[in-house]
Coordinates of N, CA and C in Angstrom, one line a residue:
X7 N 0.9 -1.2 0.0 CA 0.0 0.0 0.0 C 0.9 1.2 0.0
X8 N 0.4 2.2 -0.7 CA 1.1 3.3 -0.9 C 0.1 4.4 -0.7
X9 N 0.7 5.8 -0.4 CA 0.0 7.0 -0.4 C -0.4 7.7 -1.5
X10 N 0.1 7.1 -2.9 CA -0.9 7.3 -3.8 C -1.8 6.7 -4.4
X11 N -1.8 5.3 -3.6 CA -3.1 4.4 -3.9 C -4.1 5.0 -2.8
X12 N -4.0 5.4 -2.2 CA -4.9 6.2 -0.8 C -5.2 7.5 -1.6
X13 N -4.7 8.0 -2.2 CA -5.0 9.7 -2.6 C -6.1 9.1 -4.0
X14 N -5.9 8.4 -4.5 CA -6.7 7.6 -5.8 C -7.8 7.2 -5.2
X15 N -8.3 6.1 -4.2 CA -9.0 6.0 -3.4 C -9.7 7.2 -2.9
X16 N -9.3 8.3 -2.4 CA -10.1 9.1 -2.1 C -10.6 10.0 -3.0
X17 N -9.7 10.4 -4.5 CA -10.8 11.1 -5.3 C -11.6 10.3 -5.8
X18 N -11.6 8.9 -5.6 CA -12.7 7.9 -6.8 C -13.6 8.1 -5.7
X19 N -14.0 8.3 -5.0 CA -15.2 8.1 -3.5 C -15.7 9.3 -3.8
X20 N -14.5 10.7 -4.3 CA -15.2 11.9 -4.3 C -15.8 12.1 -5.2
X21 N -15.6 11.5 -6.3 CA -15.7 11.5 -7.7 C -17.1 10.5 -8.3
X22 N -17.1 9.2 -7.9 CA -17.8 8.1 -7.9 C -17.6 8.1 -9.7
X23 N -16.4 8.5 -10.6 CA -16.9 8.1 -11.6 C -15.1 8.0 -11.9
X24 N -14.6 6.7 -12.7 CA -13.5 6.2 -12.5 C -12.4 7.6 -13.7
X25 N -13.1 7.8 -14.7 CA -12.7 8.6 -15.7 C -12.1 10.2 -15.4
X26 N -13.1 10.8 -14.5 CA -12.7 11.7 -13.8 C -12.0 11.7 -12.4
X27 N -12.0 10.5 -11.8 CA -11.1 10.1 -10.8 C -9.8 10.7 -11.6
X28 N -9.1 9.8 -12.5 CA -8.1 9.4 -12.9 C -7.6 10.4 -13.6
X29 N -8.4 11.2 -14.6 CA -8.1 12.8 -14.8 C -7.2 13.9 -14.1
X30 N -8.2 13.5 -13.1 CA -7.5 14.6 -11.4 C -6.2 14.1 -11.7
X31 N -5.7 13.1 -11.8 CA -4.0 11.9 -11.3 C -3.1 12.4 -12.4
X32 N -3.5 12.8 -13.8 CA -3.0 12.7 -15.2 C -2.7 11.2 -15.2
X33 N -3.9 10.3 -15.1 CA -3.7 9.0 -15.8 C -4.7 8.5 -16.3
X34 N -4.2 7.5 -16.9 CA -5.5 7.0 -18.0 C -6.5 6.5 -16.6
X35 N -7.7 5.6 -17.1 CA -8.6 5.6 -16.5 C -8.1 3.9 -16.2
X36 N -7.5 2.5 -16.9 CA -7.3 1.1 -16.8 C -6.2 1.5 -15.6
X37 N -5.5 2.4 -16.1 CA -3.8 2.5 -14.8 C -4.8 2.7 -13.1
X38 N -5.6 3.2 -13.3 CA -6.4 4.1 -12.0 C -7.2 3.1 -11.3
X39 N -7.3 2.4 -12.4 CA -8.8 0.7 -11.8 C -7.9 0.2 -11.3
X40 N -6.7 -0.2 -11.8 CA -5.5 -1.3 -11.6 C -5.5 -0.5 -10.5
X41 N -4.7 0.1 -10.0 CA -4.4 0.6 -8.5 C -5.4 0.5 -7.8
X42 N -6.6 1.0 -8.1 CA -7.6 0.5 -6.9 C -7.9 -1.1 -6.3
X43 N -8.2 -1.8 -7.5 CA -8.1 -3.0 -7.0 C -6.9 -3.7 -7.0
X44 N -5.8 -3.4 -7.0 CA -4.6 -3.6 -6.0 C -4.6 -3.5 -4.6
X45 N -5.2 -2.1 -4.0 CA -5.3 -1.3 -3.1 C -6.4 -2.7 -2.2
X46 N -7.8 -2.6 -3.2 CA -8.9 -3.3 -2.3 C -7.8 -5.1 -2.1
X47 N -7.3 -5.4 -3.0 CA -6.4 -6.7 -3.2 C -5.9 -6.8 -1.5
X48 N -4.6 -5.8 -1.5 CA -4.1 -5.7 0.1 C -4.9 -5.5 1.3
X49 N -6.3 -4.7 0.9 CA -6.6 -4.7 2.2 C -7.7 -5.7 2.3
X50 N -8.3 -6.2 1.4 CA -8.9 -7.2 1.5 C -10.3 -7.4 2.1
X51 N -10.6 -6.3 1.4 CA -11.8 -5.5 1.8 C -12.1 -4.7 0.0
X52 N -13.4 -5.1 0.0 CA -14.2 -4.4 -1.2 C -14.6 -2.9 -1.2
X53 N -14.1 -1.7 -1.9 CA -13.9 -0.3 -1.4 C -15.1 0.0 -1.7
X54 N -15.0 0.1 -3.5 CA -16.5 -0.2 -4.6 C -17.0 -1.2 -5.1
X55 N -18.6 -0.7 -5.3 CA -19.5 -1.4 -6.1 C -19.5 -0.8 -7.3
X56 N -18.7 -1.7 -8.1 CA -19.1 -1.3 -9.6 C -20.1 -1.7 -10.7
X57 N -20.7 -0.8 -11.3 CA -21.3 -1.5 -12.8 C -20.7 -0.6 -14.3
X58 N -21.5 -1.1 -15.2 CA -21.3 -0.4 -16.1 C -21.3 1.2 -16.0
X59 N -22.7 1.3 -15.2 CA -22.8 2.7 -15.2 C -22.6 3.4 -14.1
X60 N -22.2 3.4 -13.0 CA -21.8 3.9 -11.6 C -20.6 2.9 -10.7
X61 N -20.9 4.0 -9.9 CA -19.6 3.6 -9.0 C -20.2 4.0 -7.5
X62 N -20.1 2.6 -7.0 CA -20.7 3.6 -5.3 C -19.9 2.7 -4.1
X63 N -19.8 3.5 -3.5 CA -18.6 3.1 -1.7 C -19.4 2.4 -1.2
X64 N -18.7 0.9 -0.7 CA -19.4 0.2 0.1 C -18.9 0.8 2.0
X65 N -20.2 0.2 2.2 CA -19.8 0.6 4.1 C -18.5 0.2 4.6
X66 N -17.8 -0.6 4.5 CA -16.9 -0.7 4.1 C -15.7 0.1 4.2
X67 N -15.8 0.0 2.8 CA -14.9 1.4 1.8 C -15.0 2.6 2.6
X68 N -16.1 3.3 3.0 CA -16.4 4.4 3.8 C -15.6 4.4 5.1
X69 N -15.8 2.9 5.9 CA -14.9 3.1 7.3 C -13.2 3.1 6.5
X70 N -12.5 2.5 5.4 CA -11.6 2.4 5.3 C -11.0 3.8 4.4
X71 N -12.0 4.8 4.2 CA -11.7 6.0 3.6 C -11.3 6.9 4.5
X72 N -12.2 6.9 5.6 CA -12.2 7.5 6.7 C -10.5 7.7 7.1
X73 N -10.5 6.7 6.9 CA -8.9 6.2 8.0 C -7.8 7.0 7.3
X74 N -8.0 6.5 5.6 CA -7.3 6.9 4.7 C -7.4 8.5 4.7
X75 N -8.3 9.1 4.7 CA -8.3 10.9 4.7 C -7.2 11.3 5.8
X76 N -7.5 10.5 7.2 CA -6.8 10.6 8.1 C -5.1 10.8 7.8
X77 N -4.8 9.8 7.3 CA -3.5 9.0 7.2 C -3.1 10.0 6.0
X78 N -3.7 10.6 4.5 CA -3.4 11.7 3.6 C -2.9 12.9 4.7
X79 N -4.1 13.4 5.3 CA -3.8 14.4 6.0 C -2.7 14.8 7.0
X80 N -2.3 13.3 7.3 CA -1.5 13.2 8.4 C 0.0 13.8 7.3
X81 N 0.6 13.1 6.5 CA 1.6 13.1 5.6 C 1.7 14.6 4.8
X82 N 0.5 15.0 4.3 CA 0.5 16.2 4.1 C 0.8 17.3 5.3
X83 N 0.6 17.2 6.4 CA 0.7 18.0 7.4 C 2.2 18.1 7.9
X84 N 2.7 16.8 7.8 CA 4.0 16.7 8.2 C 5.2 17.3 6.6
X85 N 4.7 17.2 5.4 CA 5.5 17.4 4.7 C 5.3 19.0 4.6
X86 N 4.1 19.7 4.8 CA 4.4 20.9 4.7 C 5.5 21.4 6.4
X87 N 4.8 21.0 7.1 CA 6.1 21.4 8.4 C 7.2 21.4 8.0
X88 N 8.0 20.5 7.1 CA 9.0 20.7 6.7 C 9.6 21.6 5.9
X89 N 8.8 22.4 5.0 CA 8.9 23.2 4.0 C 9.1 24.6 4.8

């Protein structure tokens, strides 16, 4: 797991739509799936419910986003201290 599989994770939840996720990244939209379900892979836990036409956070995903905002925020806070 990595902190920009966590930062991906959190615009696809904000986003619910994988195309515009991946936009925000400058990556294609297959590089951005792949990381996610790498991401759900490791934790082992299902983030999203996919179909053709939507994308929605399982209960789940929500407690494990939570954590993740935390854990962005944390890293960001410390890298700017440094600056």
């Amino acid at each position: 797991m990595d902190i920009r599989s966590l930062r991906y994770a959190i615009t696809l939840a904000e986003e619910l739509h994988f195309g515009r996720a991946a936009q925000q990244h400058y990556i294609g939209a297959q590089p951005f799936g792949r990381h996610i379900q790498n991401l759900e892979r490791e934790l082992g836990v299902r983030l999203f419910e996919r179909t053709s036409r939507r994308v929605t956070l399982t209960p789940a995903g929500a407690r494990v986003l939570a954590e993740a905002r935390a854990i962005v925020d944390a890293v960001d806070a410390l890298a700017d201290s440094r600056r």
